[in-house]
Tab-separated table of C-alpha atoms and ligand atoms in Angstrom:
chain	number	residue	atom	x	y	z
A	1	UNK	CA	-55.082	-43.241	-89.689
A	2	UNK	CA	-55.847	-46.438	-87.790
A	3	UNK	CA	-57.594	-45.803	-84.266
A	4	UNK	CA	-57.017	-48.390	-81.594
A	5	UNK	CA	-58.490	-48.718	-78.083
A	6	UNK	CA	-56.040	-49.909	-75.422
A	7	UNK	CA	-56.065	-50.141	-71.662
A	8	UNK	CA	-52.982	-49.847	-69.304
A	9	UNK	CA	-52.170	-52.859	-67.392
A	10	UNK	CA	-52.392	-51.210	-63.978
A	11	UNK	CA	-54.349	-54.110	-62.419
A	12	UNK	CA	-53.412	-56.733	-64.852
A	13	UNK	CA	-52.623	-60.304	-63.382
A	14	UNK	CA	-53.576	-63.974	-63.602
A	15	UNK	CA	-56.263	-64.021	-60.987
A	16	UNK	CA	-58.505	-66.855	-62.462
A	17	UNK	CA	-58.113	-69.701	-65.035
A	18	UNK	CA	-60.558	-69.494	-67.923
A	19	UNK	CA	-58.261	-70.768	-70.682
A	20	UNK	CA	-55.581	-73.369	-70.818
A	21	UNK	CA	-52.872	-70.823	-70.888
A	22	UNK	CA	-53.894	-69.320	-67.489
A	23	UNK	CA	-52.418	-70.589	-64.195
A	24	UNK	CA	-52.668	-68.738	-60.994
A	25	UNK	CA	-49.365	-70.365	-59.902
A	26	UNK	CA	-47.812	-68.511	-62.786
A	27	UNK	CA	-48.676	-64.995	-62.082
A	28	UNK	CA	-47.675	-61.908	-64.319
A	29	UNK	CA	-44.701	-59.878	-63.123
A	30	UNK	CA	-46.240	-56.431	-62.862
A	31	UNK	CA	-43.257	-54.219	-63.855
A	32	UNK	CA	-42.355	-56.483	-66.837
A	33	UNK	CA	-46.003	-56.544	-67.940
A	34	UNK	CA	-46.047	-52.751	-67.707
A	35	UNK	CA	-42.813	-52.365	-69.567
A	36	UNK	CA	-43.984	-54.769	-72.359
A	37	UNK	CA	-47.361	-52.953	-72.737
A	38	UNK	CA	-45.646	-49.607	-73.049
A	39	UNK	CA	-43.372	-51.010	-75.721
A	40	UNK	CA	-46.360	-52.249	-77.661
A	41	UNK	CA	-47.942	-48.814	-77.268
A	42	UNK	CA	-44.836	-47.038	-78.584
A	43	UNK	CA	-44.424	-49.524	-81.461
A	44	UNK	CA	-48.025	-48.844	-82.595
A	45	UNK	CA	-47.861	-44.945	-82.248
A	46	UNK	CA	-44.266	-44.397	-83.315
A	47	UNK	CA	-43.415	-46.970	-85.854
A	48	UNK	CA	-47.045	-48.125	-87.088
A	49	UNK	CA	-48.454	-44.490	-86.916
A	50	UNK	CA	-51.638	-45.509	-85.131
A	51	UNK	CA	-53.673	-43.246	-82.985
A	52	UNK	CA	-54.476	-44.874	-79.517
A	53	UNK	CA	-57.472	-44.198	-77.287
A	54	UNK	CA	-57.438	-45.451	-73.713
A	55	UNK	CA	-59.992	-46.812	-71.419
A	56	UNK	CA	-59.263	-46.382	-67.707
A	57	UNK	CA	-57.963	-49.523	-65.780
A	58	UNK	CA	-60.288	-50.694	-63.023
A	59	UNK	CA	-59.269	-52.531	-59.905
A	60	UNK	CA	-60.484	-56.110	-59.923
A	61	UNK	CA	-60.792	-56.311	-63.620
A	62	UNK	CA	-57.378	-57.834	-64.691
A	63	UNK	CA	-58.340	-58.851	-68.162
A	64	UNK	CA	-59.721	-55.245	-69.078
A	65	UNK	CA	-56.350	-54.915	-70.906
A	66	UNK	CA	-57.716	-57.255	-73.551
A	67	UNK	CA	-59.845	-54.539	-75.265
A	68	UNK	CA	-60.441	-56.699	-78.372
A	69	UNK	CA	-63.159	-58.337	-76.257
A	70	UNK	CA	-65.021	-54.930	-75.668
A	71	UNK	CA	-67.263	-55.457	-78.603
A	72	UNK	CA	-67.493	-55.469	-82.334
A	73	UNK	CA	-67.232	-52.169	-84.025
A	74	UNK	CA	-68.797	-51.085	-87.387
A	75	UNK	CA	-68.683	-47.452	-88.182
A	76	UNK	CA	-70.168	-45.654	-85.204
A	77	UNK	CA	-72.010	-48.676	-83.962
A	78	UNK	CA	-70.780	-51.166	-81.546
A	79	UNK	CA	-72.180	-54.573	-80.603
A	80	UNK	CA	-71.242	-54.764	-76.921
A	81	UNK	CA	-69.666	-58.204	-75.932
A	82	UNK	CA	-71.457	-60.444	-73.454
A	83	UNK	CA	-68.843	-62.596	-71.761
A	84	UNK	CA	-68.985	-66.297	-71.309
A	85	UNK	CA	-67.357	-66.204	-67.760
A	86	UNK	CA	-68.767	-64.285	-64.983
A	87	UNK	CA	-65.343	-63.089	-63.935
A	88	UNK	CA	-65.281	-60.899	-67.075
A	89	UNK	CA	-68.859	-59.739	-67.100
A	90	UNK	CA	-68.228	-56.682	-65.066
A	91	UNK	CA	-65.988	-55.350	-67.957
A	92	UNK	CA	-69.289	-54.981	-70.057
A	93	UNK	CA	-70.569	-51.759	-68.465
A	94	UNK	CA	-67.028	-50.308	-68.390
A	95	UNK	CA	-66.667	-50.623	-72.041
A	96	UNK	CA	-70.222	-49.552	-72.640
A	97	UNK	CA	-69.530	-46.403	-70.853
A	98	UNK	CA	-66.407	-45.685	-72.681
A	99	UNK	CA	-68.182	-46.229	-76.108
A	100	UNK	CA	-71.082	-44.017	-75.161
A	101	UNK	CA	-68.740	-41.314	-73.959
A	102	UNK	CA	-66.903	-41.506	-77.326
A	103	UNK	CA	-69.992	-41.062	-79.669
A	104	UNK	CA	-70.781	-44.723	-80.381
A	105	UNK	CA	-74.157	-46.199	-80.532
A	106	UNK	CA	-73.972	-49.120	-78.211
A	107	UNK	CA	-76.095	-52.126	-79.311
A	108	UNK	CA	-76.955	-55.004	-77.045
A	109	UNK	CA	-77.406	-58.649	-77.955
A	110	UNK	CA	-80.540	-60.338	-76.885
A	111	UNK	CA	-80.443	-61.906	-73.318
A	112	UNK	CA	-78.484	-64.926	-72.754
A	113	UNK	CA	-76.196	-64.982	-75.953
A	114	UNK	CA	-72.446	-65.224	-75.427
A	115	UNK	CA	-70.264	-63.072	-77.762
A	116	UNK	CA	-66.816	-61.811	-77.071
A	117	UNK	CA	-66.519	-59.016	-79.640
A	118	UNK	CA	-63.487	-58.551	-81.918
A	119	UNK	CA	-61.837	-61.425	-80.176
A	120	UNK	CA	-64.326	-63.536	-82.192
A	121	UNK	CA	-65.269	-61.549	-85.124
A	122	UNK	CA	-62.896	-60.322	-87.794
A	123	UNK	CA	-63.218	-58.788	-91.286
A	124	UNK	CA	-61.018	-60.393	-93.995
A	125	UNK	CA	-61.485	-58.472	-97.216
A	126	UNK	CA	-65.250	-57.874	-97.545
A	127	UNK	CA	-66.213	-60.920	-95.466
A	128	UNK	CA	-67.206	-60.965	-91.675
A	129	UNK	CA	-65.949	-64.198	-90.052
A	130	UNK	CA	-66.904	-65.184	-86.495
A	131	UNK	CA	-65.629	-67.953	-84.338
A	132	UNK	CA	-67.747	-69.988	-81.893
A	133	UNK	CA	-67.601	-72.732	-79.427
A	134	UNK	CA	-65.282	-71.946	-76.414
A	135	UNK	CA	-66.547	-68.267	-75.818
A	136	UNK	CA	-68.888	-66.951	-78.362
A	137	UNK	CA	-71.943	-69.102	-79.257
A	138	UNK	CA	-73.065	-69.770	-82.786
A	139	UNK	CA	-76.496	-68.303	-82.009
A	140	UNK	CA	-74.972	-64.936	-81.413
A	141	UNK	CA	-73.882	-65.013	-85.043
A	142	UNK	CA	-77.264	-64.778	-86.447
A	143	UNK	CA	-78.105	-62.022	-84.106
A	144	UNK	CA	-75.052	-59.974	-85.220
A	145	UNK	CA	-75.912	-60.551	-88.826
A	146	UNK	CA	-79.419	-59.233	-88.228
A	147	UNK	CA	-78.042	-56.245	-86.174
A	148	UNK	CA	-75.406	-55.115	-88.687
A	149	UNK	CA	-77.296	-56.205	-91.831
A	150	UNK	CA	-74.649	-58.398	-93.213
A	151	UNK	CA	-73.606	-61.991	-93.696
A	152	UNK	CA	-71.502	-63.623	-91.101
A	153	UNK	CA	-69.336	-66.649	-91.811
A	154	UNK	CA	-69.372	-68.908	-88.831
A	155	UNK	CA	-66.177	-70.938	-88.027
A	156	UNK	CA	-66.070	-73.591	-85.308
A	157	UNK	CA	-63.053	-73.591	-83.075
A	158	UNK	CA	-61.920	-76.986	-81.821
A	159	UNK	CA	-58.650	-76.590	-79.899
A	160	UNK	CA	-59.220	-75.038	-76.329
A	161	UNK	CA	-55.846	-73.285	-76.643
A	162	UNK	CA	-57.168	-71.398	-79.455
A	163	UNK	CA	-60.427	-70.317	-77.823
A	164	UNK	CA	-60.956	-66.951	-79.628
A	165	UNK	CA	-60.892	-66.558	-83.363
A	166	UNK	CA	-58.297	-63.973	-83.003
A	167	UNK	CA	-55.847	-66.470	-81.546
A	168	UNK	CA	-55.601	-68.510	-84.751
A	169	UNK	CA	-56.999	-66.280	-87.518
A	170	UNK	CA	-55.497	-62.827	-88.541
A	171	UNK	CA	-56.626	-60.833	-91.565
A	172	UNK	CA	-54.086	-58.848	-93.193
A	173	UNK	CA	-54.239	-55.767	-95.465
A	174	UNK	CA	-55.339	-56.710	-98.981
A	175	UNK	CA	-57.670	-59.567	-97.930
A	176	UNK	CA	-54.742	-61.896	-97.105
A	177	UNK	CA	-54.835	-64.079	-93.987
A	178	UNK	CA	-52.568	-65.873	-91.633
A	179	UNK	CA	-54.181	-68.741	-89.725
A	180	UNK	CA	-53.550	-71.941	-87.885
A	181	UNK	CA	-55.638	-74.631	-89.690
A	182	UNK	CA	-55.717	-77.160	-86.789
A	183	UNK	CA	-57.619	-74.712	-84.659
A	184	UNK	CA	-60.735	-75.165	-86.809
A	185	UNK	CA	-62.864	-78.003	-87.829
A	186	UNK	CA	-62.947	-79.450	-91.293
A	187	UNK	CA	-65.945	-77.446	-92.496
A	188	UNK	CA	-64.431	-74.121	-91.178
A	189	UNK	CA	-61.224	-75.004	-93.014
A	190	UNK	CA	-63.174	-75.355	-96.181
A	191	UNK	CA	-65.093	-72.035	-95.756
A	192	UNK	CA	-61.695	-70.341	-95.147
A	193	UNK	CA	-60.254	-71.878	-98.246
A	194	UNK	CA	-63.266	-70.980	-100.289
A	195	UNK	CA	-63.479	-67.323	-99.161
A	196	UNK	CA	-59.690	-66.372	-98.800
A	197	UNK	CA	-57.430	-67.177	-101.806
A	198	UNK	CA	-54.190	-65.777	-100.225
A	199	UNK	CA	-53.304	-67.516	-97.032
A	200	UNK	CA	-50.341	-68.310	-94.836
A	201	UNK	CA	-50.600	-71.454	-92.671
A	202	UNK	CA	-48.948	-70.798	-89.379
A	203	UNK	CA	-46.778	-73.566	-87.955
A	204	UNK	CA	-47.816	-75.187	-84.629
A	205	UNK	CA	-44.818	-73.531	-82.974
A	206	UNK	CA	-45.573	-70.075	-84.185
A	207	UNK	CA	-49.242	-70.437	-83.451
A	208	UNK	CA	-48.296	-71.376	-79.796
A	209	UNK	CA	-46.211	-68.233	-79.649
A	210	UNK	CA	-49.415	-66.403	-80.560
A	211	UNK	CA	-48.177	-65.459	-84.083
A	212	UNK	CA	-51.773	-65.321	-85.276
A	213	UNK	CA	-52.561	-62.721	-82.548
A	214	UNK	CA	-51.025	-59.942	-84.596
A	215	UNK	CA	-52.010	-56.379	-85.222
A	216	UNK	CA	-51.974	-55.451	-88.982
A	217	UNK	CA	-52.099	-51.813	-90.029
A	218	UNK	CA	-51.343	-50.990	-93.651
A	219	UNK	CA	-48.214	-52.989	-94.350
A	220	UNK	CA	-47.155	-53.226	-90.655
A	221	UNK	CA	-47.580	-56.357	-88.761
A	222	UNK	CA	-46.878	-56.233	-84.987
A	223	UNK	CA	-46.597	-59.558	-83.323
A	224	UNK	CA	-44.944	-61.606	-80.418
A	225	UNK	CA	-41.312	-62.290	-80.602
A	226	UNK	CA	-40.017	-65.731	-81.648
A	227	UNK	CA	-42.311	-66.358	-84.561
A	228	UNK	CA	-39.252	-66.957	-86.844
A	229	UNK	CA	-40.904	-68.795	-89.755
A	230	UNK	CA	-43.960	-66.507	-89.909
A	231	UNK	CA	-41.925	-63.422	-89.717
A	232	UNK	CA	-39.941	-64.660	-92.664
A	233	UNK	CA	-43.167	-65.483	-94.633
A	234	UNK	CA	-44.733	-61.995	-93.766
A	235	UNK	CA	-41.600	-60.204	-94.999
A	236	UNK	CA	-41.896	-62.344	-98.249
A	237	UNK	CA	-45.281	-60.889	-98.697
A	238	UNK	CA	-43.943	-57.354	-98.351
A	239	UNK	CA	-45.130	-56.694	-94.782
A	240	UNK	CA	-42.877	-54.746	-92.291
A	241	UNK	CA	-42.756	-56.911	-89.222
A	242	UNK	CA	-42.374	-55.600	-85.733
A	243	UNK	CA	-41.739	-58.175	-82.954
A	244	UNK	CA	-42.564	-57.270	-79.423
A	245	UNK	CA	-42.002	-59.372	-76.389
A	246	UNK	CA	-45.468	-59.985	-74.763
A	247	UNK	CA	-44.517	-62.946	-72.465
A	248	UNK	CA	-46.481	-61.652	-69.536
A	249	UNK	CA	-49.683	-61.657	-71.670
A	250	UNK	CA	-49.171	-65.081	-73.219
A	251	UNK	CA	-49.489	-66.272	-69.629
A	252	UNK	CA	-53.190	-64.953	-69.907
A	253	UNK	CA	-53.739	-66.494	-73.274
A	254	UNK	CA	-53.268	-63.173	-75.118
A	255	UNK	CA	-50.829	-61.162	-77.197
A	256	UNK	CA	-50.693	-57.969	-79.389
A	257	UNK	CA	-54.043	-58.132	-81.152
A	258	UNK	CA	-56.023	-58.957	-77.923
A	259	UNK	CA	-54.484	-55.935	-76.352
A	260	UNK	CA	-56.047	-53.580	-78.987
A	261	UNK	CA	-59.515	-52.897	-80.571
A	262	UNK	CA	-59.732	-51.470	-83.962
A	263	UNK	CA	-62.157	-48.369	-83.800
A	264	UNK	CA	-62.055	-47.069	-87.422
B	307	LIG	N1	-57.454	-64.137	-70.145
B	307	LIG	C1	-58.239	-63.541	-71.135
B	307	LIG	C2	-59.381	-64.396	-71.418
B	307	LIG	O1	-59.218	-65.675	-71.286
B	307	LIG	C3	-57.479	-63.270	-72.557
B	307	LIG	C4	-58.390	-62.842	-73.608
B	307	LIG	C5	-57.681	-62.693	-74.881
B	307	LIG	N2	-58.473	-61.922	-75.805
B	307	LIG	C6	-58.535	-62.330	-77.066
B	307	LIG	N3	-59.110	-61.371	-77.838
B	307	LIG	N4	-57.956	-63.386	-77.485
B	307	LIG	O2	-60.577	-64.012	-71.629
């Protein structure tokens, strides 16, 4: 059974601007954000059959809902994130405490290396890919490779709208991948083509609706509403697609995948 970490959006809002989607002038509508989150939660538990663990919301930490950025989990170990922007740094001890209380061994990166967890590091088949540039830095990849004892394939992100790897790259069951090629530099695109034979290229429209920020569990894919072309292609590959409206989270530059962290 898939186990995911989530955080209720009790204190969620757009309180600062650290990516091009965020504007303090366009705040989140709290009751709508809450209903959308509950709908995602129900979809994951009831339709996908995932088990959800919850971290307590904390006042003053609006982005704590984006649990994908808590760290990178491997077995019972987790490499704790070190956030690029000081506004998110206070999330680090909150996630560290949750992991420790739930039996994880918490590993810390050497001082001064930015790395934003599963937002920027994803397994596709047997390969571990990691994004860098806007948030995580490439020097963190060598540290991760050493800490986990495995190879990391580094991918440079070039479009500020797709600032985390999980905004433009989504591994699916069976080693397949959906991704938005224009978010990567030419070399990263070559690496992806070399290592992942079965790929769906997402259109600019579906990418901008956060279609790549999907949660895939077995043959289920949960993603933002409105990704028509992508939904059609995923169905063609035999996936069962569940569309959820996450408009309030798009305002923060996030969607389904960012709101979850795979724990198993
Ligand atoms: N507002 C958050 C930020 O800019 C959104 C994080 C989305 N998380 C993700 N894994 N893509 O940090």
